[in-house]
mmCIF file of C-alpha atoms and ligand atoms in Angstrom:
data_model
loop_
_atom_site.group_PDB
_atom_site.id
_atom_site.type_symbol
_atom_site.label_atom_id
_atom_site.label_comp_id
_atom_site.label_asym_id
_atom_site.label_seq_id
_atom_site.Cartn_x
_atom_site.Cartn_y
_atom_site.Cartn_z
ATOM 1 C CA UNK A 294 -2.428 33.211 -14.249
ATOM 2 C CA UNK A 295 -4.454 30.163 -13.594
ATOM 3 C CA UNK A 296 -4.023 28.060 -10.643
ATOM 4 C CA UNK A 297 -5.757 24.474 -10.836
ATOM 5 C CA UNK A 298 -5.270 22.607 -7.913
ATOM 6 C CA UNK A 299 -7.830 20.627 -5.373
ATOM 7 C CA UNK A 300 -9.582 21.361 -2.652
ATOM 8 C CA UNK A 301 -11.423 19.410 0.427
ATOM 9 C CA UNK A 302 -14.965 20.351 -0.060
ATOM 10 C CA UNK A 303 -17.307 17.461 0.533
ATOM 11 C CA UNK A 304 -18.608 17.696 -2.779
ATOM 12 C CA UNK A 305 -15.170 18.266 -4.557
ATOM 13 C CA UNK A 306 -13.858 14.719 -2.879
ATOM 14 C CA UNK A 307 -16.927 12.269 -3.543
ATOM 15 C CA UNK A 308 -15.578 9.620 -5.432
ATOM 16 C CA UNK A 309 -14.566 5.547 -5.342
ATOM 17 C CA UNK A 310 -12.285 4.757 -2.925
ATOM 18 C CA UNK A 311 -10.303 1.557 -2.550
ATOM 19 C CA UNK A 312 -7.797 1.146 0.301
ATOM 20 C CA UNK A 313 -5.445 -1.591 -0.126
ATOM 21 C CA UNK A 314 -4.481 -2.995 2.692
ATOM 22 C CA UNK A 315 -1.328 -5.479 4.245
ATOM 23 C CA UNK A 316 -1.897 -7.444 6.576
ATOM 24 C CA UNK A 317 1.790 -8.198 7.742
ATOM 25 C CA UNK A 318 2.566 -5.674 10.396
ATOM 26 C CA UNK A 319 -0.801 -5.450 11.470
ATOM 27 C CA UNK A 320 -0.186 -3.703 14.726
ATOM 28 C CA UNK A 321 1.254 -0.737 12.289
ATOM 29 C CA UNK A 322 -0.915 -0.713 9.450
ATOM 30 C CA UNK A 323 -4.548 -0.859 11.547
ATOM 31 C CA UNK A 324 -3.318 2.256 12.923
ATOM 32 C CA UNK A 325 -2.727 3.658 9.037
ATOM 33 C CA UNK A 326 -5.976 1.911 7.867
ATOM 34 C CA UNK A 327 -7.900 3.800 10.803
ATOM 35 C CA UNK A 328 -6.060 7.435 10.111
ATOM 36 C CA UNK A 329 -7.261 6.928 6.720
ATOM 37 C CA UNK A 330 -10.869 6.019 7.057
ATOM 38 C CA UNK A 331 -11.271 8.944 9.489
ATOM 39 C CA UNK A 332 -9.730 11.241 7.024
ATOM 40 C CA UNK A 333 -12.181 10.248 4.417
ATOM 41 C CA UNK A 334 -15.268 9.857 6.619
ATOM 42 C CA UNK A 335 -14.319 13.738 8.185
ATOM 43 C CA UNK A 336 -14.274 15.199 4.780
ATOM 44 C CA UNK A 337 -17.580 13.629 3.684
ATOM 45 C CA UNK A 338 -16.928 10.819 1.634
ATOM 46 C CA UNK A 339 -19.441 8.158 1.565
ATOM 47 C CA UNK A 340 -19.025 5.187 3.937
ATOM 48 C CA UNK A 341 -20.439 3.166 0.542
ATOM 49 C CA UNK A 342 -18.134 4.529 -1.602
ATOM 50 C CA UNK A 343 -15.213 3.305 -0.012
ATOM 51 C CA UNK A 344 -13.943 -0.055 -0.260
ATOM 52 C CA UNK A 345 -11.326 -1.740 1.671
ATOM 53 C CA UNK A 346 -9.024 -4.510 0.284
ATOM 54 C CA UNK A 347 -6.927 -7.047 2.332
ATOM 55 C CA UNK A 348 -3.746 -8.596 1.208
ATOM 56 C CA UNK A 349 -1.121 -10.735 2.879
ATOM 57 C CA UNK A 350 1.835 -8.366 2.864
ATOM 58 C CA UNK A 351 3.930 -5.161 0.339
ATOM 59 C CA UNK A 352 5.254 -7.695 -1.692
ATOM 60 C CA UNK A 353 1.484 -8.539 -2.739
ATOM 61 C CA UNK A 354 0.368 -4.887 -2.724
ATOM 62 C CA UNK A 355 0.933 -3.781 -6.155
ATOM 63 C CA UNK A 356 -1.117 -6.738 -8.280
ATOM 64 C CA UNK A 357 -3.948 -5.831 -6.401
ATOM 65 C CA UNK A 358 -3.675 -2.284 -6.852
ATOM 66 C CA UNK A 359 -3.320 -2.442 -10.361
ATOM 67 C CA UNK A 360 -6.334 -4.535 -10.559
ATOM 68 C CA UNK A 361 -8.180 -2.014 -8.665
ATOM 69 C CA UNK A 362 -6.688 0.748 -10.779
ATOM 70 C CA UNK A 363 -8.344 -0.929 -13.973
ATOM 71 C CA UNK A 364 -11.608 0.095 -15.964
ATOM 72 C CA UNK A 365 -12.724 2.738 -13.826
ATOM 73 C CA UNK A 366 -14.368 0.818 -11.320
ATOM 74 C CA UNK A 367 -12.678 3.378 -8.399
ATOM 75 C CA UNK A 368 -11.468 7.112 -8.540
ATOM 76 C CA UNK A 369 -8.531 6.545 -6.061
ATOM 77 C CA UNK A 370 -6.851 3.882 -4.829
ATOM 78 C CA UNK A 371 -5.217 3.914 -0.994
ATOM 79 C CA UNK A 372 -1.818 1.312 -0.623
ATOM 80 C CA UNK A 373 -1.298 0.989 2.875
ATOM 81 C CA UNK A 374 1.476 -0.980 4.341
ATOM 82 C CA UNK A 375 4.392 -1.762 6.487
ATOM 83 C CA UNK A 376 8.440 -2.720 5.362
ATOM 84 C CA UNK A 377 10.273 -3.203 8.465
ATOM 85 C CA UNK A 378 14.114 -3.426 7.614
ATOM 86 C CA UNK A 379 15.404 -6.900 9.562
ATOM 87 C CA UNK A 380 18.913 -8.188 9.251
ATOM 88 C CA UNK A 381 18.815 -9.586 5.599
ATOM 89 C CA UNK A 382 18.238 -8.123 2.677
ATOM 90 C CA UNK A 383 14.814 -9.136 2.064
ATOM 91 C CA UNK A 384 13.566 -5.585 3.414
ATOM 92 C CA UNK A 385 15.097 -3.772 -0.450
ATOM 93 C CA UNK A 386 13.069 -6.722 -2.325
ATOM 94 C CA UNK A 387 10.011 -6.347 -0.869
ATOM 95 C CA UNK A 388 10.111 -2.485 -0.135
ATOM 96 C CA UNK A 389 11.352 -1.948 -3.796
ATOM 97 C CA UNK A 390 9.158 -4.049 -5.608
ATOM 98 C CA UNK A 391 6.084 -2.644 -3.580
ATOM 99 C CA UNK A 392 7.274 1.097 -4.237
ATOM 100 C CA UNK A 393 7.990 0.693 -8.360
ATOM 101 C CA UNK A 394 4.760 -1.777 -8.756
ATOM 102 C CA UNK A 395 2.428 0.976 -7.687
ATOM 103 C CA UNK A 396 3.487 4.000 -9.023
ATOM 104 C CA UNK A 397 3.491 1.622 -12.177
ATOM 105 C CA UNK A 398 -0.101 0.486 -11.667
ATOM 106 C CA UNK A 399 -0.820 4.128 -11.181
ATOM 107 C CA UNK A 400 0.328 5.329 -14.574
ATOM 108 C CA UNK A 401 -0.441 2.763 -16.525
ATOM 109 C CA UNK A 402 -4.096 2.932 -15.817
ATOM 110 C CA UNK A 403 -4.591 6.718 -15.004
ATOM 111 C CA UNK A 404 -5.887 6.699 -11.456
ATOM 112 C CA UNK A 405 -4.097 8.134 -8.596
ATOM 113 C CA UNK A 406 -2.462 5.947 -6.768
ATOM 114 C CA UNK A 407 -1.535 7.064 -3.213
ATOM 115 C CA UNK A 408 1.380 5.449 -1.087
ATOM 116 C CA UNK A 409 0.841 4.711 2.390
ATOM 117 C CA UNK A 410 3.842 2.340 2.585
ATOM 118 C CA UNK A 411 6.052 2.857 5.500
ATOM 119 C CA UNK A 412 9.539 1.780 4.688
ATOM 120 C CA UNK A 413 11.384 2.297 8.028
ATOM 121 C CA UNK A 414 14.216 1.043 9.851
ATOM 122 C CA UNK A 415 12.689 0.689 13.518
ATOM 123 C CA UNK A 416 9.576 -0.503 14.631
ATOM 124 C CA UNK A 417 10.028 2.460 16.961
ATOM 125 C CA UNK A 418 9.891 4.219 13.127
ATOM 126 C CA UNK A 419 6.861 2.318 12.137
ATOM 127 C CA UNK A 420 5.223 3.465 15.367
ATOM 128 C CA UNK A 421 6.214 6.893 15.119
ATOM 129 C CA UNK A 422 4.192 7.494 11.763
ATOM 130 C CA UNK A 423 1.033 5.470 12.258
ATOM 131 C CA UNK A 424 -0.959 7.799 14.840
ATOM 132 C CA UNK A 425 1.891 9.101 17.226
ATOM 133 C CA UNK A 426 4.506 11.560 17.489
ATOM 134 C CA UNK A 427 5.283 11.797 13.251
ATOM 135 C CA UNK A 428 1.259 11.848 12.174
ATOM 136 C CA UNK A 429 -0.426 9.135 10.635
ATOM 137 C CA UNK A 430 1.173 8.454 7.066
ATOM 138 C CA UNK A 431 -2.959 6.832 6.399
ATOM 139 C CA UNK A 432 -4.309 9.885 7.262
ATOM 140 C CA UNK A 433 -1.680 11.639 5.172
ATOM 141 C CA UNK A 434 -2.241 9.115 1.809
ATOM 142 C CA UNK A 435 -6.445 9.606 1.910
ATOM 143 C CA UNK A 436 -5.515 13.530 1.900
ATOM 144 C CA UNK A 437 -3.800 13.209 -1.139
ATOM 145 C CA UNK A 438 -6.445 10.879 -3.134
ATOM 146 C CA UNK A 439 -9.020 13.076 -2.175
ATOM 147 C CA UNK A 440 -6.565 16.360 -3.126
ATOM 148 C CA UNK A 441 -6.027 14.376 -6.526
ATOM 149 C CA UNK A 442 -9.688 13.415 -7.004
ATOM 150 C CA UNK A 443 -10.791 16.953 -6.415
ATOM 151 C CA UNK A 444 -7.911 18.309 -9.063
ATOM 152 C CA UNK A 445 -8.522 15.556 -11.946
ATOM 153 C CA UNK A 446 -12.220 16.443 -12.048
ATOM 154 C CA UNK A 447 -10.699 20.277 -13.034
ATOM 155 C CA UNK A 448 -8.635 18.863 -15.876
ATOM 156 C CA UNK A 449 -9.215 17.082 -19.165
ATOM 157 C CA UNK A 450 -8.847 13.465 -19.489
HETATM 158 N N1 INI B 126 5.615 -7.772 4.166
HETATM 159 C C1 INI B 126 5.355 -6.535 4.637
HETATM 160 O O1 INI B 126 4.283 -5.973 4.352
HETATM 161 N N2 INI B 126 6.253 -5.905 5.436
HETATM 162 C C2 INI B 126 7.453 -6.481 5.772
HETATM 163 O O2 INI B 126 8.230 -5.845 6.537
HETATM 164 C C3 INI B 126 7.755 -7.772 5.286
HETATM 165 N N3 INI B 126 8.999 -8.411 5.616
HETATM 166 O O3 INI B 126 9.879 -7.762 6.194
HETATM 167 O O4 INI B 126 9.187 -9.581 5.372
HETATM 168 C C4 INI B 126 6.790 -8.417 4.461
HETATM 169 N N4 INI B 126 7.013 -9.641 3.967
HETATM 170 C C5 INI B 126 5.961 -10.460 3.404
HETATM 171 C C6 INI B 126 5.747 -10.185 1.937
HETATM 172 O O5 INI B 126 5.126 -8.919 1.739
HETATM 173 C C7 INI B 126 4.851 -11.250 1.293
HETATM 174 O O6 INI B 126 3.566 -11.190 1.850
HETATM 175 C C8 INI B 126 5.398 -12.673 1.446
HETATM 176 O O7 INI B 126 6.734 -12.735 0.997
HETATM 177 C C9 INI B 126 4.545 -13.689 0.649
HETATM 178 O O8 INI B 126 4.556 -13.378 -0.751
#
């Protein structure tokens, strides 16, 4: 039996990174954008090699990562992002379009895409999983581009 999966060496996660970042709930997503980095940084990758992208909010999240996704120009992309459910329904727009635009992006153009998108209830929530009690869901996302970056280098294109 084979078993083909990735790994964390430095040299198995070098690649092009590109985090995508929102900007709306800032307070949140710094924290995600900082557990990421340090993931990446810890495990070797190149300060270079990573690039990080700013957008205005989820809803705007998945044009941008499908332009970063295209012609090979990174290995991985990071989404990173907070939906905050309010009192209307503008939380299942904006949290559903994000979620189905980038796993689109992601197999349309062959890259992995990994989704750092908090869609919570609370801000308490939000809080929780950005560098407290429930991890940091940044960290989390870099681990699995770099996992996927190590593994797609093991099989064919
Ligand atoms: N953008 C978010 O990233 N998170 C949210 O919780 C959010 N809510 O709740 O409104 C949000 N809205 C902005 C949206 O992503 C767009 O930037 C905006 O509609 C302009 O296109």
């Amino acid at each position: 039996m084979n078993v083909i999966e990735g790994d964390f060496t430095t040299e198995a996660v070098q690649g092009r990174y590109a985090i995508v970042v929102a900007r709306f709930n800032a307070f949140v997503v710094e924290s995600l954008l900082q557990g990421a980095l340090d993931a990446l940084k810890r495990h070797g990758v190149a300060e270079d090699s990573i690039d990080v992208i700013r957008v205005p909010g989820a809803w705007e999240l998945p044009l941008v990562v499908d332009r970063a996704a295209r012609k090979d120009q990174y290995d991985a992309v990071i989404a990173l992002g907070a939906v905050i459910r309010g009192g209307t329904p503008h939380f299942e727009y904006v949290a559903g379009e994000c979620t189905k635009g980038i796993s689109q992006a992601s197999i349309e153009h062959d890259v992995p895409v990994a989704f750092g998108v908090l869609t919570v209830d609370t801000i308490e929530q939000a809080v929780e999983r950005s560098g407290t009690k429930a991890g940091n869901k940044g960290a989390d996302a870099a681990m699995s581009a770099m996992e996927m970056v190590s593994l797609l280098k093991q099989l064919h294109d």
